[in-house]
mmCIF file of C-alpha atoms in Angstrom:
data_model
loop_
_atom_site.group_PDB
_atom_site.id
_atom_site.type_symbol
_atom_site.label_atom_id
_atom_site.label_comp_id
_atom_site.label_asym_id
_atom_site.label_seq_id
_atom_site.Cartn_x
_atom_site.Cartn_y
_atom_site.Cartn_z
ATOM 1 C CA MET A 747 69.382 87.901 108.441
ATOM 2 C CA HIS A 748 72.888 87.263 109.721
ATOM 3 C CA CYS A 749 76.031 89.057 108.497
ATOM 4 C CA ARG A 750 79.549 87.695 108.968
ATOM 5 C CA LEU A 751 83.016 87.277 107.502
ATOM 6 C CA ALA A 752 83.174 84.510 104.935
ATOM 7 C CA THR A 753 85.052 81.282 105.677
ATOM 8 C CA ASP A 754 86.750 78.724 103.446
ATOM 9 C CA ASN A 755 83.576 76.660 103.601
ATOM 10 C CA ASP A 756 81.711 79.467 101.830
ATOM 11 C CA LYS A 757 83.939 79.607 98.750
ATOM 12 C CA GLU A 758 81.791 77.460 96.484
ATOM 13 C CA ALA A 759 78.546 79.224 97.398
ATOM 14 C CA ILE A 760 80.220 82.607 96.814
ATOM 15 C CA ARG A 761 81.658 81.466 93.484
ATOM 16 C CA LYS A 762 78.234 80.409 92.226
ATOM 17 C CA ILE A 763 76.631 83.708 93.293
ATOM 18 C CA ARG A 764 79.280 85.636 91.362
ATOM 19 C CA VAL A 765 79.162 83.382 88.313
ATOM 20 C CA TYR A 766 75.394 83.945 88.071
ATOM 21 C CA ALA A 767 75.742 87.717 88.615
ATOM 22 C CA PHE A 768 78.739 88.475 86.393
ATOM 23 C CA GLU A 769 79.174 85.523 84.015
ATOM 24 C CA GLY A 770 75.606 84.393 83.417
ATOM 25 C CA ARG A 771 76.329 84.171 79.679
ATOM 26 C CA LYS A 772 78.057 80.840 80.410
ATOM 27 C CA ASN A 773 74.730 79.371 81.519
ATOM 28 C CA ARG A 774 76.515 76.891 83.778
ATOM 29 C CA TYR A 775 78.303 76.827 87.121
ATOM 30 C CA ASP A 776 80.892 74.192 86.273
ATOM 31 C CA PRO A 777 84.404 75.549 86.760
ATOM 32 C CA PRO A 778 86.352 75.617 83.458
ATOM 33 C CA LYS A 779 88.761 72.775 82.714
ATOM 34 C CA THR A 780 91.420 75.358 81.965
ATOM 35 C CA PRO A 781 91.839 78.590 83.942
ATOM 36 C CA GLU A 782 90.109 81.684 82.651
ATOM 37 C CA PRO A 783 92.500 84.043 80.794
ATOM 38 C CA PHE A 784 91.571 86.844 83.194
ATOM 39 C CA PRO A 785 89.996 86.376 86.631
ATOM 40 C CA LEU A 786 86.904 88.318 87.718
ATOM 41 C CA VAL A 787 88.981 90.160 90.361
ATOM 42 C CA ILE A 788 92.768 90.229 90.278
ATOM 43 C CA TYR A 789 93.281 91.555 93.813
ATOM 44 C CA PRO A 790 93.035 89.383 96.950
ATOM 45 C CA LEU A 791 89.531 89.715 98.408
ATOM 46 C CA THR A 792 88.223 89.583 101.945
ATOM 47 C CA ASP A 793 84.630 88.452 101.541
ATOM 48 C CA TYR A 794 81.650 89.278 103.725
ATOM 49 C CA VAL A 795 78.355 87.407 103.430
ATOM 50 C CA ILE A 796 74.780 87.691 104.618
ATOM 51 C CA GLU A 797 72.637 84.646 105.337
ATOM 52 C CA GLU A 798 68.932 83.980 105.565
ATOM 53 C CA ASN A 799 67.832 80.620 106.961
ATOM 54 C CA LYS A 800 71.483 79.492 106.766
ATOM 55 C CA THR A 801 71.611 80.227 103.023
ATOM 56 C CA ILE A 802 74.131 82.791 101.771
ATOM 57 C CA SER A 803 72.144 85.362 99.820
ATOM 58 C CA ALA A 804 74.747 88.054 99.037
ATOM 59 C CA VAL A 805 78.459 88.802 99.175
ATOM 60 C CA ILE A 806 80.709 91.888 99.267
ATOM 61 C CA GLY A 807 84.436 91.707 98.520
ATOM 62 C CA ILE A 808 86.938 94.087 100.118
ATOM 63 C CA ILE A 809 90.407 94.887 98.764
ATOM 64 C CA ASP A 810 93.096 96.436 100.961
ATOM 65 C CA PHE A 811 94.483 99.604 99.349
ATOM 66 C CA SER A 812 96.538 102.661 100.199
ATOM 67 C CA GLN A 813 95.052 105.691 98.427
ATOM 68 C CA ARG A 814 96.512 109.187 98.213
ATOM 69 C CA ILE A 815 94.005 111.632 99.707
ATOM 70 C CA ARG A 816 94.897 115.319 100.169
ATOM 71 C CA GLY A 817 98.621 114.563 100.084
ATOM 72 C CA SER A 818 98.613 111.589 102.472
ATOM 73 C CA TRP A 819 98.468 107.835 102.044
ATOM 74 C CA ILE A 820 95.225 106.606 103.602
ATOM 75 C CA LYS A 821 94.017 103.060 104.319
ATOM 76 C CA MET A 822 91.241 102.531 101.758
ATOM 77 C CA ALA A 823 88.779 99.665 101.369
ATOM 78 C CA GLY A 824 88.120 98.895 97.733
ATOM 79 C CA VAL A 825 84.688 97.342 97.224
ATOM 80 C CA SER A 826 84.444 94.738 94.466
ATOM 81 C CA ALA A 827 82.429 91.760 93.217
ATOM 82 C CA VAL A 828 79.246 92.752 95.068
ATOM 83 C CA ALA A 829 76.564 90.218 94.197
ATOM 84 C CA CYS A 830 73.184 89.019 95.429
ATOM 85 C CA LYS A 831 71.086 86.015 94.472
ATOM 86 C CA PRO A 832 68.135 87.174 92.326
ATOM 87 C CA GLU A 833 65.533 85.712 94.669
ATOM 88 C CA TYR A 834 66.839 87.925 97.483
ATOM 89 C CA ARG A 835 67.203 91.191 95.554
ATOM 90 C CA ARG A 836 65.288 94.317 96.606
ATOM 91 C CA LYS A 837 64.957 92.927 100.118
ATOM 92 C CA HIS A 838 67.760 95.113 101.590
ATOM 93 C CA HIS A 839 70.251 92.255 101.924
ATOM 94 C CA ILE A 840 73.116 94.214 100.336
ATOM 95 C CA THR A 841 72.256 97.316 102.365
ATOM 96 C CA GLU A 842 72.281 95.347 105.617
ATOM 97 C CA LEU A 843 75.563 93.735 104.653
ATOM 98 C CA PHE A 844 77.170 97.100 103.849
ATOM 99 C CA THR A 845 76.264 98.398 107.314
ATOM 100 C CA PHE A 846 77.957 95.364 108.866
ATOM 101 C CA VAL A 847 80.993 95.721 106.582
ATOM 102 C CA PHE A 848 81.453 99.392 107.506
ATOM 103 C CA GLN A 849 81.448 98.503 111.205
ATOM 104 C CA ASP A 850 84.147 95.878 110.686
ATOM 105 C CA LEU A 851 86.211 98.133 108.410
ATOM 106 C CA GLN A 852 86.177 100.927 110.988
ATOM 107 C CA LYS A 853 87.460 98.510 113.647
ATOM 108 C CA LYS A 854 90.262 97.459 111.275
ATOM 109 C CA GLY A 855 91.416 101.034 110.680
ATOM 110 C CA TYR A 856 90.016 101.700 107.215
ATOM 111 C CA LEU A 857 89.310 105.405 106.865
ATOM 112 C CA VAL A 858 87.794 105.651 103.367
ATOM 113 C CA SER A 859 86.319 103.379 100.718
ATOM 114 C CA ALA A 860 86.027 103.439 96.926
ATOM 115 C CA LEU A 861 84.332 101.392 94.226
ATOM 116 C CA TYR A 862 83.366 101.253 90.557
ATOM 117 C CA PRO A 863 79.551 101.223 90.529
ATOM 118 C CA PHE A 864 77.049 99.259 88.491
ATOM 119 C CA SER A 865 74.513 101.864 89.670
ATOM 120 C CA TYR A 866 75.345 105.285 91.100
ATOM 121 C CA GLU A 867 71.892 105.590 92.600
ATOM 122 C CA PHE A 868 72.208 102.317 94.515
ATOM 123 C CA TYR A 869 75.570 103.091 96.114
ATOM 124 C CA GLU A 870 74.517 106.622 96.997
ATOM 125 C CA LYS A 871 72.024 105.029 99.396
ATOM 126 C CA VAL A 872 74.894 103.559 101.435
ATOM 127 C CA GLY A 873 76.924 106.784 101.528
ATOM 128 C CA TYR A 874 79.083 106.683 98.396
ATOM 129 C CA ALA A 875 79.248 109.618 95.986
ATOM 130 C CA HIS A 876 80.562 110.217 92.483
ATOM 131 C CA ALA A 877 84.255 110.961 92.883
ATOM 132 C CA ASP A 878 85.920 111.372 89.479
ATOM 133 C CA SER A 879 85.500 111.085 85.720
ATOM 134 C CA LEU A 880 87.567 110.164 82.697
ATOM 135 C CA ASP A 881 88.075 112.538 79.801
ATOM 136 C CA VAL A 882 88.553 110.253 76.791
ATOM 137 C CA TYR A 883 90.079 111.972 73.780
ATOM 138 C CA THR A 884 90.060 110.710 70.199
ATOM 139 C CA ILE A 885 92.530 112.782 68.213
ATOM 140 C CA ARG A 886 94.077 112.672 64.744
ATOM 141 C CA CYS A 887 97.762 111.844 64.620
ATOM 142 C CA SER A 888 98.147 114.717 62.182
ATOM 143 C CA ASN A 889 96.579 117.181 64.652
ATOM 144 C CA ILE A 890 99.376 116.857 67.215
ATOM 145 C CA THR A 891 101.739 119.817 67.152
ATOM 146 C CA GLN A 892 105.205 118.289 66.918
ATOM 147 C CA LYS A 893 108.046 120.219 68.530
ATOM 148 C CA PRO A 894 111.712 119.273 68.888
ATOM 149 C CA THR A 895 112.655 117.491 72.130
ATOM 150 C CA PRO A 896 116.453 117.221 71.789
ATOM 151 C CA ASN A 897 116.915 116.149 75.409
ATOM 152 C CA ARG A 898 114.567 113.153 75.166
ATOM 153 C CA ARG A 899 114.734 109.778 73.480
ATOM 154 C CA ILE A 900 112.256 106.888 73.361
ATOM 155 C CA GLU A 901 113.031 103.194 73.443
ATOM 156 C CA GLU A 902 110.818 100.112 73.478
ATOM 157 C CA ASP A 903 110.850 97.898 76.562
ATOM 158 C CA PHE A 904 109.790 94.242 76.703
ATOM 159 C CA HIS A 905 109.553 93.436 80.408
ATOM 160 C CA PRO A 906 106.411 91.262 80.878
ATOM 161 C CA ASP A 907 105.590 92.909 84.214
ATOM 162 C CA TYR A 908 106.219 96.511 83.090
ATOM 163 C CA ALA A 909 108.998 96.900 85.669
ATOM 164 C CA ARG A 910 110.253 100.284 84.458
ATOM 165 C CA CYS A 911 106.710 101.596 84.081
ATOM 166 C CA GLN A 912 105.997 100.529 87.649
ATOM 167 C CA ALA A 913 108.753 102.737 89.026
ATOM 168 C CA LEU A 914 107.560 105.751 87.033
ATOM 169 C CA TYR A 915 103.946 105.223 88.044
ATOM 170 C CA GLY A 916 105.034 105.065 91.690
ATOM 171 C CA LYS A 917 106.548 108.546 91.394
ATOM 172 C CA VAL A 918 103.380 109.945 89.795
ATOM 173 C CA ALA A 919 101.229 108.311 92.483
ATOM 174 C CA GLU A 920 103.201 110.189 95.141
ATOM 175 C CA GLU A 921 102.029 113.440 93.552
ATOM 176 C CA THR A 922 98.509 112.656 92.307
ATOM 177 C CA ASP A 923 95.551 112.469 94.670
ATOM 178 C CA GLY A 924 93.160 109.578 94.209
ATOM 179 C CA LEU A 925 95.699 107.084 92.885
ATOM 180 C CA VAL A 926 96.465 103.901 94.803
ATOM 181 C CA LYS A 927 99.680 101.993 95.347
ATOM 182 C CA ARG A 928 99.836 99.197 92.778
ATOM 183 C CA SER A 929 101.422 95.944 93.826
ATOM 184 C CA SER A 930 103.903 94.528 91.304
ATOM 185 C CA SER A 931 101.963 91.291 90.899
ATOM 186 C CA ILE A 932 98.892 92.849 89.281
ATOM 187 C CA TRP A 933 100.367 95.190 86.692
ATOM 188 C CA LYS A 934 99.920 93.031 83.625
ATOM 189 C CA GLU A 935 96.386 91.972 84.633
ATOM 190 C CA LEU A 936 94.739 95.321 85.379
ATOM 191 C CA MET A 937 91.157 95.509 84.165
ATOM 192 C CA GLY A 938 89.600 98.465 82.394
ATOM 193 C CA TRP A 939 90.942 100.515 79.496
ATOM 194 C CA SER A 940 92.000 97.210 77.861
ATOM 195 C CA TRP A 941 94.955 96.975 80.231
ATOM 196 C CA ASN A 942 94.947 93.182 80.232
ATOM 197 C CA SER A 943 94.698 92.862 76.443
ATOM 198 C CA ARG A 944 98.433 93.106 75.807
ATOM 199 C CA GLY A 945 100.204 95.888 73.929
ATOM 200 C CA PHE A 946 103.550 97.591 73.477
ATOM 201 C CA GLN A 947 105.460 99.603 76.057
ATOM 202 C CA PHE A 948 107.823 102.490 75.349
ATOM 203 C CA ILE A 949 110.008 104.416 77.794
ATOM 204 C CA CYS A 950 111.048 108.062 77.439
ATOM 205 C CA GLN A 951 114.500 108.942 78.808
ATOM 206 C CA ASP A 952 116.760 111.950 79.042
ATOM 207 C CA LEU A 953 120.189 111.816 77.388
ATOM 208 C CA ASP A 954 121.732 110.521 80.620
ATOM 209 C CA GLY A 955 119.524 107.433 80.509
ATOM 210 C CA ASN A 956 117.108 108.416 83.263
ATOM 211 C CA ASP A 957 113.557 107.104 82.769
ATOM 212 C CA LEU A 958 111.102 110.035 82.751
ATOM 213 C CA GLY A 959 107.894 108.691 81.242
ATOM 214 C CA TYR A 960 106.175 105.848 79.429
ATOM 215 C CA VAL A 961 103.352 105.029 77.079
ATOM 216 C CA ILE A 962 101.622 101.657 76.690
ATOM 217 C CA ILE A 963 99.680 101.254 73.445
ATOM 218 C CA ARG A 964 97.717 98.686 71.452
ATOM 219 C CA PHE A 965 96.363 98.694 67.911
ATOM 220 C CA GLU A 966 92.598 98.398 67.575
ATOM 221 C CA GLN A 967 90.845 97.223 64.412
ATOM 222 C CA LYS A 968 87.557 98.358 62.949
ATOM 223 C CA ASP A 969 84.844 95.964 64.162
ATOM 224 C CA HIS A 970 81.314 95.867 65.607
ATOM 225 C CA ARG A 971 82.514 97.974 68.574
ATOM 226 C CA ASN A 972 84.805 100.400 66.753
ATOM 227 C CA GLU A 973 83.739 102.570 63.839
ATOM 228 C CA PHE A 974 87.335 102.988 62.692
ATOM 229 C CA PRO A 975 90.797 101.611 63.536
ATOM 230 C CA PHE A 976 92.862 103.535 66.085
ATOM 231 C CA ILE A 977 95.745 103.356 68.539
ATOM 232 C CA GLU A 978 94.555 102.943 72.100
ATOM 233 C CA VAL A 979 96.815 104.429 74.755
ATOM 234 C CA ARG A 980 96.375 102.226 77.794
ATOM 235 C CA GLU A 981 98.376 104.582 79.994
ATOM 236 C CA MET A 982 100.713 107.526 79.467
ATOM 237 C CA VAL A 983 102.803 109.031 82.236
ATOM 238 C CA SER A 984 105.237 111.937 81.964
ATOM 239 C CA SER A 985 107.272 113.681 84.634
ATOM 240 C CA ASP A 986 107.649 117.033 82.831
ATOM 241 C CA PRO A 987 106.385 118.960 79.757
ATOM 242 C CA GLU A 988 109.298 117.963 77.501
ATOM 243 C CA THR A 989 108.660 114.278 78.193
ATOM 244 C CA LYS A 990 104.965 114.805 77.494
ATOM 245 C CA GLN A 991 105.787 116.476 74.184
ATOM 246 C CA ALA A 992 108.204 113.689 73.251
ATOM 247 C CA LEU A 993 105.555 111.039 73.876
ATOM 248 C CA LEU A 994 103.007 112.973 71.812
ATOM 249 C CA ASN A 995 105.569 113.313 68.993
ATOM 250 C CA PHE A 996 106.043 109.553 69.186
ATOM 251 C CA LEU A 997 102.304 108.935 68.895
ATOM 252 C CA ALA A 998 101.966 111.384 66.009
ATOM 253 C CA ASN A 999 104.576 109.422 64.056
ATOM 254 C CA HIS A 1000 102.204 106.450 63.891
ATOM 255 C CA ASP A 1001 100.162 108.251 61.218
ATOM 256 C CA SER A 1002 101.096 105.619 58.605
ATOM 257 C CA GLN A 1003 99.606 102.875 60.815
ATOM 258 C CA ARG A 1004 96.560 104.560 62.314
ATOM 259 C CA LYS A 1005 94.802 107.831 61.615
ATOM 260 C CA TYR A 1006 93.454 108.241 65.155
ATOM 261 C CA ILE A 1007 94.640 107.887 68.749
ATOM 262 C CA LYS A 1008 92.326 107.340 71.723
ATOM 263 C CA PHE A 1009 93.471 107.961 75.289
ATOM 264 C CA ALA A 1010 92.250 108.883 78.784
ATOM 265 C CA PRO A 1011 95.120 110.881 80.318
ATOM 266 C CA LEU A 1012 95.846 111.407 84.001
ATOM 267 C CA ASP A 1013 95.978 115.170 83.483
ATOM 268 C CA SER A 1014 93.783 117.430 81.356
ATOM 269 C CA ASN A 1015 96.133 119.773 79.487
ATOM 270 C CA TYR A 1016 96.211 118.278 75.994
ATOM 271 C CA LEU A 1017 94.198 120.545 73.707
ATOM 272 C CA LEU A 1018 97.009 123.102 73.805
ATOM 273 C CA TYR A 1019 99.303 120.454 72.281
ATOM 274 C CA MET A 1020 96.971 120.230 69.259
ATOM 275 C CA LYS A 1021 97.142 122.265 66.061
ATOM 276 C CA ASN A 1022 93.360 122.592 66.155
ATOM 277 C CA PRO A 1023 91.138 122.249 69.237
ATOM 278 C CA ASP A 1024 88.429 120.803 66.986
ATOM 279 C CA ILE A 1025 89.338 117.210 67.855
ATOM 280 C CA LYS A 1026 87.612 114.072 66.593
ATOM 281 C CA GLU A 1027 85.869 113.326 69.920
ATOM 282 C CA LYS A 1028 86.021 114.026 73.649
ATOM 283 C CA ARG A 1029 83.888 111.906 75.971
ATOM 284 C CA HIS A 1030 83.344 112.597 79.663
ATOM 285 C CA LEU A 1031 82.798 109.270 81.437
ATOM 286 C CA SER A 1032 81.904 108.885 85.101
ATOM 287 C CA ASN A 1033 84.450 106.750 86.901
ATOM 288 C CA SER A 1034 84.660 105.829 90.595
ATOM 289 C CA MET A 1035 82.675 106.489 93.784
ATOM 290 C CA PHE A 1036 84.118 107.346 97.198
ATOM 291 C CA ARG A 1037 82.968 107.567 100.800
ATOM 292 C CA ILE A 1038 84.451 108.492 104.153
ATOM 293 C CA ILE A 1039 84.298 105.676 106.709
ATOM 294 C CA ASP A 1040 85.908 107.264 109.766
ATOM 295 C CA LEU A 1041 86.024 111.064 109.593
ATOM 296 C CA GLU A 1042 87.555 111.669 113.022
ATOM 297 C CA ASN A 1043 90.605 109.509 112.372
ATOM 298 C CA LEU A 1044 90.884 110.562 108.733
ATOM 299 C CA VAL A 1045 91.284 114.339 109.014
ATOM 300 C CA SER A 1046 94.213 114.111 111.437
ATOM 301 C CA LYS A 1047 96.220 112.301 108.743
ATOM 302 C CA LEU A 1048 95.623 114.810 105.947
ATOM 303 C CA GLU A 1049 98.045 117.530 104.884
ATOM 304 C CA PHE A 1050 97.126 121.220 105.045
ATOM 305 C CA PRO A 1051 99.096 124.387 104.162
ATOM 306 C CA ASN A 1052 101.033 125.763 107.125
ATOM 307 C CA HIS A 1053 99.597 129.246 106.582
ATOM 308 C CA LEU A 1054 95.973 128.050 106.751
ATOM 309 C CA VAL A 1055 94.092 129.032 109.910
ATOM 310 C CA GLU A 1056 90.392 128.185 109.815
ATOM 311 C CA LYS A 1057 87.617 126.840 112.021
ATOM 312 C CA VAL A 1058 84.120 125.696 111.062
ATOM 313 C CA SER A 1059 81.388 123.534 112.569
ATOM 314 C CA PHE A 1060 78.885 121.355 110.718
ATOM 315 C CA ILE A 1061 76.169 118.757 111.263
ATOM 316 C CA LEU A 1062 77.011 115.523 109.476
ATOM 317 C CA THR A 1063 74.449 112.786 108.712
ATOM 318 C CA ASP A 1064 75.521 109.222 107.962
ATOM 319 C CA ASP A 1065 72.861 106.504 108.105
ATOM 320 C CA HIS A 1066 75.299 103.600 107.901
ATOM 321 C CA CYS A 1067 78.298 104.732 109.967
ATOM 322 C CA PRO A 1068 76.753 106.126 113.179
ATOM 323 C CA TRP A 1069 80.127 107.256 114.574
ATOM 324 C CA ASN A 1070 80.097 109.936 111.817
ATOM 325 C CA ASN A 1071 76.562 111.054 112.694
ATOM 326 C CA LYS A 1072 77.464 114.072 114.838
ATOM 327 C CA THR A 1073 77.904 117.827 115.006
ATOM 328 C CA PHE A 1074 81.611 118.454 114.503
ATOM 329 C CA GLU A 1075 83.992 121.366 114.928
ATOM 330 C CA LEU A 1076 86.890 121.316 112.464
ATOM 331 C CA GLN A 1077 89.970 123.445 113.143
ATOM 332 C CA VAL A 1078 93.070 123.759 110.983
ATOM 333 C CA GLU A 1079 96.266 125.468 112.118
ATOM 334 C CA ASN A 1080 100.030 125.020 111.517
ATOM 335 C CA GLY A 1081 99.424 122.329 108.903
ATOM 336 C CA HIS A 1082 97.406 120.132 111.272
ATOM 337 C CA CYS A 1083 93.699 119.459 111.677
ATOM 338 C CA GLN A 1084 91.693 118.768 114.792
ATOM 339 C CA LEU A 1085 88.163 117.420 114.721
ATOM 340 C CA LYS A 1086 86.008 117.194 117.808
ATOM 341 C CA GLU A 1087 82.346 116.943 118.647
ATOM 342 C CA ALA A 1088 80.860 120.432 118.824
ATOM 343 C CA ARG A 1089 79.177 121.619 121.998
ATOM 344 C CA ARG A 1090 76.531 123.613 120.160
ATOM 345 C CA GLU A 1091 74.506 123.306 116.984
ATOM 346 C CA SER A 1092 75.739 124.527 113.608
ATOM 347 C CA ASN A 1093 74.074 126.207 110.630
ATOM 348 C CA VAL A 1094 75.951 123.958 108.198
ATOM 349 C CA GLN A 1095 74.285 120.638 107.399
ATOM 350 C CA LEU A 1096 75.444 118.015 104.924
ATOM 351 C CA SER A 1097 75.420 114.265 104.288
ATOM 352 C CA ILE A 1098 78.394 111.906 104.236
ATOM 353 C CA ASN A 1099 77.981 111.781 100.436
ATOM 354 C CA ALA A 1100 78.495 115.539 100.064
ATOM 355 C CA LEU A 1101 81.365 115.694 102.549
ATOM 356 C CA SER A 1102 83.080 112.808 100.749
ATOM 357 C CA GLN A 1103 82.931 114.771 97.478
ATOM 358 C CA ILE A 1104 84.257 117.902 99.172
ATOM 359 C CA LEU A 1105 87.133 116.052 100.785
ATOM 360 C CA PHE A 1106 88.051 114.097 97.642
ATOM 361 C CA GLY A 1107 87.948 117.323 95.646
ATOM 362 C CA THR A 1108 85.222 116.380 93.154
ATOM 363 C CA TYR A 1109 83.004 119.421 93.695
ATOM 364 C CA SER A 1110 83.378 122.706 95.507
ATOM 365 C CA VAL A 1111 81.275 123.616 98.521
ATOM 366 C CA THR A 1112 79.567 126.305 96.441
ATOM 367 C CA GLU A 1113 78.652 123.850 93.676
ATOM 368 C CA LEU A 1114 77.107 121.432 96.172
ATOM 369 C CA ALA A 1115 75.237 124.264 97.919
ATOM 370 C CA GLU A 1116 73.798 125.399 94.582
ATOM 371 C CA VAL A 1117 71.930 122.085 94.205
ATOM 372 C CA GLY A 1118 70.958 121.808 97.869
ATOM 373 C CA LYS A 1119 73.483 119.147 98.893
ATOM 374 C CA ILE A 1120 74.752 121.371 101.708
ATOM 375 C CA SER A 1121 72.998 124.129 103.649
ATOM 376 C CA GLY A 1122 74.375 126.960 105.760
ATOM 377 C CA SER A 1123 75.770 130.464 105.554
ATOM 378 C CA HIS A 1124 78.099 131.811 102.867
ATOM 379 C CA SER A 1125 80.740 132.622 105.487
ATOM 380 C CA ASP A 1126 80.784 129.009 106.672
ATOM 381 C CA PHE A 1127 80.896 127.797 103.069
ATOM 382 C CA SER A 1128 83.948 129.998 102.557
ATOM 383 C CA LYS A 1129 85.700 128.511 105.592
ATOM 384 C CA LEU A 1130 85.004 124.941 104.501
ATOM 385 C CA SER A 1131 86.191 125.800 100.976
ATOM 386 C CA HIS A 1132 89.498 127.113 102.315
ATOM 387 C CA ILE A 1133 90.052 123.856 104.202
ATOM 388 C CA PHE A 1134 89.006 121.568 101.326
ATOM 389 C CA PRO A 1135 89.352 123.402 97.986
ATOM 390 C CA LYS A 1136 88.172 121.713 94.816
ATOM 391 C CA GLN A 1137 91.040 119.798 93.211
ATOM 392 C CA PRO A 1138 91.783 117.211 90.508
ATOM 393 C CA ALA A 1139 91.916 113.619 91.751
ATOM 394 C CA THR A 1140 91.567 110.288 89.961
ATOM 395 C CA LEU A 1141 91.378 106.537 90.576
ATOM 396 C CA ARG A 1142 92.679 104.331 87.773
ATOM 397 C CA ASP A 1143 92.903 100.728 88.946
ATOM 398 C CA TYR A 1144 89.538 99.311 87.849
ATOM 399 C CA PHE A 1145 88.999 96.664 90.519
#
């Protein structure tokens, strides 16, 4: 097997592999006479391929992102459109290709990677771990507690590229770990949560005309997928509690059009805005996966509290990024972190999967220790917890 970067000459072979993997329902490879309404991937891809006997058997696409991790913008490789020909599956072609991709990504300065999995179990084998989930609420319009918001007003906006929403999202992304910087060109085509299915956009302002939040909604009908009609909130962003309340008031006033609202908010504090916590439905859906690519160069870029003084050593195992496969000593002081190879063994042992979850904030050290994902002493667990406390983080770009 031979792994390499794809070339222009590979485009047709790659297209056919992806058509078979993701659009097999078409039962043909012929490109459509008219462009598809929505492409398979809206971001520019750098493709990597693996060959056997000069035949491309599998492909991995990489998207260049900046992702906010622990208060800093980090170079992140988004993995997308991973596909393998059926006659080559379960022969480790994708696994071999991932190992090659990680080596090239590390050389190019990528520090972390994220993806939306077709199988959590499969991607765990190459070092990824469950990173975040979506809480999807279905609530009654009549259950929202409406309160006066005299300093807020809402107006509809019609910009086809969501220009005003873009600016507000950018501010939220600067404060919310896990989010990525969205380029202007992809806003109206985002996959997932029906983003690319059109809708209506509304902006919330203060009385001086400053934009403070937005909501993008669409009206769903009862059909074979939906048991009842509802308003789907594609995205809702608010900069403060009064703006949040104003947007909820706005949604509640749709009670003559739809009885229910469905949304997956960026934050979790919504039940307290309800008259009754007995809501129609709340679903907890697994979302993205995350892995560290280059730990040594990553930790020096993260932000830490100035008052934090802590030092801990640990043995890290990473089967696919050997530069991470070491015993490290991690020291934090004066808001900075130093990571170096330890001179002696440590009692703390963990995999790159577990450390990725700790660093992203998905699970606490104690939670991972409870199920045997990390071993060591309670004092060392406490030190590692002080450095990387559990925190909310989310990825919402569905690539």
